[in-house]
Amino acid sequence: MQKSSGMRLERRDASPRISRVFKDKFKSAGELAEIAREMGRQGRRLVLTNGCFDLLHVGHVRYLQEARALGDALLVAVNGDASVRALKGPGRPVNGELDRAEVLAGLDCVDYVTIFEETRVSALIAAVRPQLYAKGGDYTLETLDPGERAALEAAGAGIRLLQLVPGRSTTATLARAAGQGEKKRMRLGVLGSGKGSNFRAIADAIRSGQLDAEVRVVISDVAEAGILELARERGIPAVHVSPGKYRTRLEPAAEAEVVRLLKEADVDWVVLAGYMRMVKAPLLEAFPRRIVNIHPSLLPEFPGLEAWAQAVASGSAVSGCTVHYVDSGMDTGEVIAQKTVPVHPGDTPATLHARIQEAEHVLYPAVLRQLAGG
Ligand code: GAR
């Protein structure tokens, strides 16, 4: 049952100062169904998008303007407070549903707003039957919720996936705000298995004053990895921890040793830079929501090994890189920022990887700067 279906806004918030524009734009599901029907009769298109829109940022505004340009009117369905909690955790939303909806209504590109209670927007799609549905580009047609996709197909609605603005997210904004009170320099522990060009980009950003951080230790599962040599050249403690007998992760004793080294170095962020093993419980638990990784594709596309080769083999015209929080899955953690890179005709895996790496060297220091609070 949609909370907005029968309930008028006046009954939900009696505040006399509630903005006129909000009153005009706030609609129930029934009203929206009528609007969509009428627009359909006139050959016009109602575009629906949905989200939490907690702490509006420029990424939201650009995304909403693009969504509006796809049709003749834009409806924003705002996740109700309970569904934001279910999706984002107990600390969210920062702003209540009526406040979030009223802020959205203040944007010229937003024609209608409504609030829905479920974590998925399928029931509202079925009730309203918009002509188009727009969604942020961290989804693909395959990863769109099956229920939402089925509801869109049943309604005959088109689907458009829009690029998100790299580096702009409510999660990153909140992380910055949380860090500001402390004004402490970020203390990084870097884990890598390879040549270490991402580590070098981070170290260079620190040296040039663009990133207020310090790398306190570099750890590798590969004794001869270039990243250890680069760290030693910079006078940073560089330690090889033998991974043990597994191929895709560390043996528990090895991972415990990595945690010990990171704690001993008193790091507060763990940065995976070309680290080719999955991270498991002891490390994840020791640094909750403080482990980030860079991956050479636009996740959720091409997780796993040699993402650049997967991109070339797929024939895709665009790839890129992603910085994300690390969870126990393979490249499945929450995306913080992405940067796109074109795939040129005739690209080989090596030429594409080189181009992606150039983007990585810009994106990773920039994301760390955001997480550091500046
Ligand atoms: C980077 O391209 C990084 O994205 C990738 O390994 C390379 C390491 O290069 N990581 C992964 O594929 C993780 N799944 P680097 O050692 O020069 O930084």
Coordinates of C-alpha atoms and ligand atoms in Angstrom, one line a residue:
M1 CA 0.0 0.0 0.0
Q2 CA 1.5 3.4 -1.0
K3 CA 1.5 5.8 1.8
S4 CA 0.9 8.6 -0.7
S5 CA -2.0 6.8 -2.4
G6 CA -4.9 8.4 -0.5
M7 CA -3.2 10.7 1.9
R8 CA -3.1 14.4 1.3
L9 CA 0.0 16.4 2.2
E10 CA -2.0 18.7 4.5
R11 CA -2.8 15.7 6.7
R12 CA 0.9 14.7 6.9
D13 CA 2.4 18.1 7.9
A14 CA 0.2 20.8 9.4
S15 CA 3.0 23.4 9.3
P16 CA 1.6 26.6 8.0
R17 CA 4.9 27.6 6.5
I18 CA 5.1 24.6 4.2
S19 CA 6.0 25.9 0.8
R20 CA 3.3 26.5 -1.8
V21 CA 5.3 24.9 -4.5
F22 CA 5.5 21.8 -2.4
K23 CA 1.8 21.7 -1.9
D24 CA 1.3 22.1 -5.6
K25 CA 3.8 19.4 -6.6
F26 CA 3.1 16.8 -3.9
K27 CA 0.7 14.2 -5.4
S28 CA -0.8 10.9 -4.3
A29 CA -0.4 7.8 -6.5
G30 CA -4.0 8.1 -7.7
E31 CA -3.4 11.7 -8.8
L32 CA -0.2 10.7 -10.5
A33 CA -1.9 7.8 -12.4
E34 CA -4.4 10.4 -13.7
I35 CA -1.6 12.7 -14.7
A36 CA 0.3 9.9 -16.5
R37 CA -2.9 8.8 -18.3
E38 CA -3.6 12.3 -19.5
M39 CA -0.1 12.9 -20.6
G40 CA -0.2 9.6 -22.5
R41 CA -3.3 10.7 -24.3
Q42 CA -1.5 13.9 -25.4
G43 CA 1.5 12.0 -26.6
R44 CA 3.6 13.5 -23.7
R45 CA 5.9 11.6 -21.4
L46 CA 6.0 11.4 -17.6
V47 CA 9.5 10.4 -16.4
L48 CA 9.7 8.7 -13.0
T49 CA 12.8 8.4 -10.9
N50 CA 13.2 7.4 -7.3
G51 CA 15.7 7.6 -4.5
C52 CA 16.5 8.6 -1.0
F53 CA 17.8 12.1 -1.8
D54 CA 19.1 12.6 1.7
L55 CA 21.3 15.7 1.7
L56 CA 20.9 17.0 -1.8
H57 CA 24.2 17.5 -3.7
V58 CA 25.2 18.6 -7.2
G59 CA 25.2 15.0 -8.5
H60 CA 21.5 14.8 -7.6
V61 CA 20.7 18.1 -9.3
R62 CA 22.5 17.3 -12.6
Y63 CA 21.0 13.8 -12.6
L64 CA 17.4 15.2 -12.1
Q65 CA 17.9 17.8 -14.8
E66 CA 19.0 15.1 -17.2
A67 CA 16.0 12.9 -16.2
R68 CA 13.6 15.8 -16.8
A69 CA 15.1 16.4 -20.2
L70 CA 14.1 12.9 -21.2
G71 CA 10.4 13.7 -21.2
D72 CA 7.8 16.4 -20.6
A73 CA 7.5 16.2 -16.8
L74 CA 9.5 14.6 -14.0
L75 CA 8.1 12.7 -11.0
V76 CA 10.5 12.0 -8.1
A77 CA 9.4 9.2 -5.8
V78 CA 11.1 9.7 -2.5
N79 CA 11.9 6.7 -0.4
G80 CA 10.0 7.0 2.9
D81 CA 12.1 7.1 6.2
A82 CA 11.6 3.4 7.0
S83 CA 12.7 2.3 3.6
V84 CA 15.8 4.5 3.7
R85 CA 16.7 3.0 7.1
A86 CA 16.3 -0.5 5.6
L87 CA 18.5 0.4 2.6
K88 CA 21.2 2.6 4.2
G89 CA 21.3 1.6 7.8
P90 CA 20.0 3.0 11.1
G91 CA 21.9 6.3 10.9
R92 CA 19.9 7.3 7.8
P93 CA 18.1 9.3 6.6
V94 CA 19.6 12.4 8.0
N95 CA 16.6 14.4 6.9
G96 CA 13.0 13.2 7.2
E97 CA 10.9 12.3 4.3
L98 CA 8.8 15.5 4.1
D99 CA 11.8 17.7 4.3
R100 CA 13.5 15.7 1.5
A101 CA 10.4 15.8 -0.6
E102 CA 10.0 19.6 0.0
V103 CA 13.6 20.3 -1.0
L104 CA 13.1 18.3 -4.3
A105 CA 9.9 20.2 -5.0
G106 CA 12.0 23.4 -4.8
L107 CA 13.9 22.4 -8.0
D108 CA 12.6 23.7 -11.3
C109 CA 13.3 20.4 -13.0
V110 CA 11.0 18.5 -10.6
D111 CA 7.3 18.7 -11.6
Y112 CA 5.8 16.2 -9.1
V113 CA 7.0 14.5 -5.8
T114 CA 5.5 11.6 -3.9
I115 CA 6.7 9.4 -1.0
F116 CA 6.6 5.6 -1.1
E117 CA 7.3 3.3 1.8
E118 CA 8.7 0.1 0.2
T119 CA 12.4 -0.3 -0.5
R120 CA 11.5 -1.0 -4.2
V121 CA 9.3 1.3 -6.3
S122 CA 7.5 -1.5 -8.2
A123 CA 4.1 -0.9 -6.6
L124 CA 4.2 2.8 -7.4
I125 CA 5.2 2.0 -11.0
A126 CA 2.3 -0.4 -11.3
A127 CA -0.1 2.2 -9.9
V128 CA 1.1 5.3 -11.8
R129 CA 2.3 3.7 -15.2
P130 CA 4.7 6.4 -16.2
Q131 CA 6.0 6.5 -19.8
L132 CA 9.6 6.5 -18.8
Y133 CA 11.8 5.4 -15.8
A134 CA 15.2 6.9 -15.2
K135 CA 17.8 5.4 -12.8
G136 CA 21.3 6.3 -11.7
G137 CA 24.1 4.7 -13.7
D138 CA 25.4 2.5 -10.9
Y139 CA 22.8 0.1 -12.2
T140 CA 22.6 -1.9 -15.5
L141 CA 19.5 -3.5 -17.0
E142 CA 20.7 -6.7 -15.5
T143 CA 21.1 -5.4 -12.0
L144 CA 17.9 -3.5 -11.9
D145 CA 15.5 -5.1 -9.4
P146 CA 13.6 -7.8 -11.2
G147 CA 10.3 -6.7 -9.6
E148 CA 10.8 -3.1 -10.8
R149 CA 11.8 -4.3 -14.2
A150 CA 8.7 -6.5 -14.5
A151 CA 6.5 -3.6 -13.3
L152 CA 8.0 -1.3 -15.9
E153 CA 7.5 -3.9 -18.7
A154 CA 3.9 -4.4 -17.6
A155 CA 3.4 -0.6 -17.7
G156 CA 5.0 -0.4 -21.1
A157 CA 7.5 2.2 -19.7
G158 CA 10.9 2.8 -21.2
I159 CA 14.1 2.6 -19.1
R160 CA 17.0 5.1 -19.2
L161 CA 20.1 4.7 -17.2
L162 CA 21.9 8.0 -16.5
Q163 CA 25.5 8.5 -15.6
L164 CA 26.1 9.5 -12.0
V165 CA 28.5 12.4 -11.3
P166 CA 31.8 10.9 -10.1
G167 CA 32.7 11.7 -6.5
R168 CA 29.4 13.2 -5.5
S169 CA 27.3 11.1 -3.1
T170 CA 25.5 11.6 0.2
T171 CA 27.7 8.9 1.8
A172 CA 30.9 10.8 0.8
T173 CA 29.4 14.1 2.0
L174 CA 28.5 12.5 5.4
A175 CA 32.0 11.0 5.7
R176 CA 33.5 14.4 5.0
A177 CA 31.3 16.1 7.6
A178 CA 32.1 13.4 10.2
G179 CA 35.9 13.9 9.5
Q180 CA 35.8 17.7 9.8
G181 CA 35.2 17.8 13.6
E182 CA 38.4 15.8 14.1
K183 CA 40.7 17.7 11.7
K184 CA 43.0 14.7 11.8
R185 CA 45.3 13.8 9.0
M186 CA 44.2 10.5 7.4
R187 CA 46.5 7.7 8.3
L188 CA 46.6 5.1 5.5
G189 CA 47.7 1.5 5.3
V190 CA 48.1 0.4 1.7
L191 CA 47.8 -3.2 0.5
G192 CA 48.9 -4.1 -3.0
S193 CA 50.1 -7.0 -5.0
G194 CA 51.5 -5.4 -8.1
K195 CA 53.7 -2.6 -9.5
G196 CA 52.1 0.0 -7.3
S197 CA 51.2 2.8 -9.7
N198 CA 48.1 3.7 -7.7
F199 CA 50.1 3.8 -4.5
R200 CA 52.6 6.1 -6.3
A201 CA 49.7 8.4 -7.4
I202 CA 48.5 8.6 -3.8
A203 CA 52.0 9.2 -2.4
D204 CA 52.5 12.0 -5.0
A205 CA 49.2 13.6 -4.1
I206 CA 50.3 13.6 -0.5
R207 CA 53.8 15.0 -1.3
S208 CA 52.3 17.8 -3.4
G209 CA 49.9 18.8 -0.6
Q210 CA 46.8 17.8 -2.5
L211 CA 45.9 15.1 0.0
D212 CA 46.2 15.6 3.7
A213 CA 47.2 12.1 4.6
E214 CA 50.2 10.0 5.5
V215 CA 51.0 6.4 4.3
R216 CA 52.1 4.6 7.5
V217 CA 52.7 1.2 6.1
V218 CA 52.6 -0.7 2.8
I219 CA 51.9 -4.4 2.9
S220 CA 52.0 -6.9 0.0
D221 CA 51.3 -10.6 -0.4
V222 CA 53.9 -10.7 -3.2
A223 CA 57.5 -10.5 -1.9
E224 CA 58.9 -9.0 -5.2
A225 CA 56.0 -6.6 -5.8
G226 CA 57.0 -3.2 -7.2
I227 CA 54.7 -1.5 -4.6
L228 CA 57.1 -2.6 -1.8
E229 CA 60.1 -1.1 -3.6
L230 CA 58.3 2.2 -4.3
A231 CA 57.4 2.4 -0.5
R232 CA 61.0 1.7 0.5
E233 CA 62.2 4.5 -1.9
R234 CA 59.9 6.8 0.0
G235 CA 61.0 5.7 3.4
I236 CA 57.7 4.1 4.2
P237 CA 57.7 0.8 6.1
A238 CA 57.1 -2.0 3.5
V239 CA 56.2 -5.5 4.7
H240 CA 55.7 -8.7 2.8
V241 CA 53.2 -11.1 4.5
S242 CA 53.2 -14.5 3.0
P243 CA 49.6 -15.4 2.0
G244 CA 49.7 -19.1 2.8
K245 CA 48.1 -21.8 0.7
Y246 CA 45.0 -20.1 -0.6
R247 CA 44.9 -18.5 -4.1
T248 CA 42.1 -15.9 -3.7
R249 CA 42.4 -14.9 -0.1
L250 CA 44.9 -14.9 2.8
E251 CA 45.1 -17.8 5.3
P252 CA 43.5 -16.7 8.6
A253 CA 46.9 -16.4 10.3
A254 CA 48.3 -14.2 7.5
E255 CA 45.2 -12.0 7.6
A256 CA 45.5 -11.7 11.4
E257 CA 49.2 -10.6 10.9
V258 CA 48.0 -8.0 8.4
V259 CA 45.5 -6.6 11.0
R260 CA 48.2 -6.6 13.6
L261 CA 50.6 -4.6 11.3
L262 CA 47.9 -2.1 10.4
K263 CA 46.9 -1.6 14.1
E264 CA 50.6 -1.3 15.1
A265 CA 51.0 1.4 12.4
D266 CA 47.9 3.1 13.9
V267 CA 46.2 3.5 10.5
D268 CA 42.6 4.6 10.2
W269 CA 41.9 3.8 6.6
V270 CA 43.0 0.7 4.6
V271 CA 43.5 1.4 0.9
L272 CA 43.6 -1.5 -1.5
A273 CA 45.7 -0.6 -4.5
G274 CA 46.0 -3.4 -6.9
Y275 CA 45.5 -5.9 -4.1
M276 CA 44.5 -9.2 -5.8
R277 CA 43.0 -11.1 -2.8
M278 CA 39.5 -11.0 -1.2
V279 CA 39.3 -9.5 2.2
K280 CA 37.7 -11.5 5.0
A281 CA 36.2 -11.1 8.5
P282 CA 39.2 -10.3 10.7
L283 CA 40.3 -7.4 8.5
L284 CA 36.7 -6.2 7.7
E285 CA 35.8 -6.3 11.3
A286 CA 39.0 -4.5 12.4
F287 CA 38.2 -1.6 10.0
P288 CA 34.4 -1.3 9.5
R289 CA 33.6 0.9 6.5
R290 CA 37.2 2.0 6.5
I291 CA 38.5 -0.2 3.7
V292 CA 38.4 1.1 0.1
N293 CA 39.4 -0.5 -3.2
I294 CA 40.0 0.6 -6.7
H295 CA 38.7 -1.6 -9.5
P296 CA 39.4 -1.2 -13.2
S297 CA 35.8 -1.2 -14.5
L298 CA 32.5 0.6 -14.0
L299 CA 31.2 -1.8 -11.3
P300 CA 29.0 -3.8 -11.2
E301 CA 30.3 -4.5 -14.7
F302 CA 33.3 -6.8 -14.9
P303 CA 34.1 -7.7 -11.3
G304 CA 37.1 -10.0 -10.7
L305 CA 40.3 -10.4 -12.6
E306 CA 41.5 -8.5 -15.6
A307 CA 38.4 -6.3 -15.9
W308 CA 40.0 -4.5 -18.8
A309 CA 40.3 -7.7 -20.8
Q310 CA 36.7 -8.5 -20.0
A311 CA 35.7 -5.0 -21.3
V312 CA 37.6 -5.5 -24.6
A313 CA 36.1 -8.9 -25.0
S314 CA 32.5 -7.6 -24.4
G315 CA 32.8 -5.1 -27.2
S316 CA 31.6 -2.3 -24.8
A317 CA 32.3 1.2 -26.0
V318 CA 32.9 2.6 -22.5
S319 CA 34.7 1.3 -19.4
G320 CA 36.4 3.0 -16.5
C321 CA 37.3 2.6 -12.9
T322 CA 35.5 2.5 -9.6
V323 CA 36.4 3.3 -6.0
H324 CA 34.2 1.4 -3.6
Y325 CA 34.0 0.3 0.0
V326 CA 35.1 -3.2 0.5
D327 CA 32.9 -6.0 1.8
S328 CA 33.3 -9.7 1.8
G329 CA 32.2 -10.2 -1.8
M330 CA 34.2 -9.9 -5.0
D331 CA 34.1 -6.2 -5.9
T332 CA 30.5 -5.9 -4.5
G333 CA 30.9 -3.1 -1.9
E334 CA 29.1 0.2 -2.1
V335 CA 30.4 2.4 -4.9
I336 CA 31.9 5.8 -3.8
A337 CA 32.9 7.2 -7.2
Q338 CA 33.5 6.2 -10.8
K339 CA 35.3 7.7 -13.7
T340 CA 34.5 6.6 -17.3
V341 CA 37.1 5.9 -20.0
P342 CA 36.4 5.3 -23.7
V343 CA 37.2 2.0 -25.3
H344 CA 38.6 2.7 -28.7
P345 CA 38.2 0.4 -31.7
G346 CA 41.3 -1.7 -32.0
D347 CA 42.1 -1.4 -28.2
T348 CA 43.9 -4.4 -26.8
P349 CA 43.5 -5.3 -23.1
A350 CA 46.9 -3.7 -22.5
T351 CA 46.1 -0.3 -24.2
L352 CA 42.7 -0.1 -22.5
H353 CA 44.3 -0.9 -19.1
A354 CA 46.9 1.8 -19.6
R355 CA 44.1 4.3 -20.3
I356 CA 42.1 3.1 -17.3
Q357 CA 45.1 3.4 -15.1
E358 CA 45.5 7.1 -16.0
A359 CA 41.9 7.6 -14.8
E360 CA 42.6 5.6 -11.6
H361 CA 45.6 7.8 -10.8
V362 CA 43.2 10.9 -10.8
L363 CA 40.2 9.2 -9.2
Y364 CA 41.8 7.5 -6.2
P365 CA 43.6 10.5 -4.7
A366 CA 40.5 12.6 -5.3
V367 CA 38.2 10.1 -3.5
L368 CA 40.7 9.9 -0.6
R369 CA 40.7 13.7 -0.4
Q370 CA 36.9 13.6 -0.1
L371 CA 36.9 10.9 2.5
A372 CA 39.6 12.9 4.4
G373 CA 37.2 15.8 4.6
G374 CA 38.7 18.2 2.1
Ligands
GAR1 C1 44.9 -1.5 -11.1 O1 44.5 -1.3 -12.4 C2 43.8 -1.8 -10.2 O2 42.6 -1.2 -10.6 C3 43.7 -3.3 -10.4 O3 45.0 -3.7 -10.5 C4 45.8 -2.7 -11.0 C5 47.0 -2.5 -10.1 O4 47.9 -1.6 -10.6 N1 43.0 -3.9 -9.4 C6 42.1 -5.0 -9.5 O5 41.9 -5.5 -10.6 C7 41.4 -5.4 -8.3 N2 40.3 -6.3 -8.6 P1 49.0 -0.8 -9.7 O6 49.7 -1.9 -8.9 O7 49.8 -0.2 -10.7 O8 48.3 0.1 -8.8

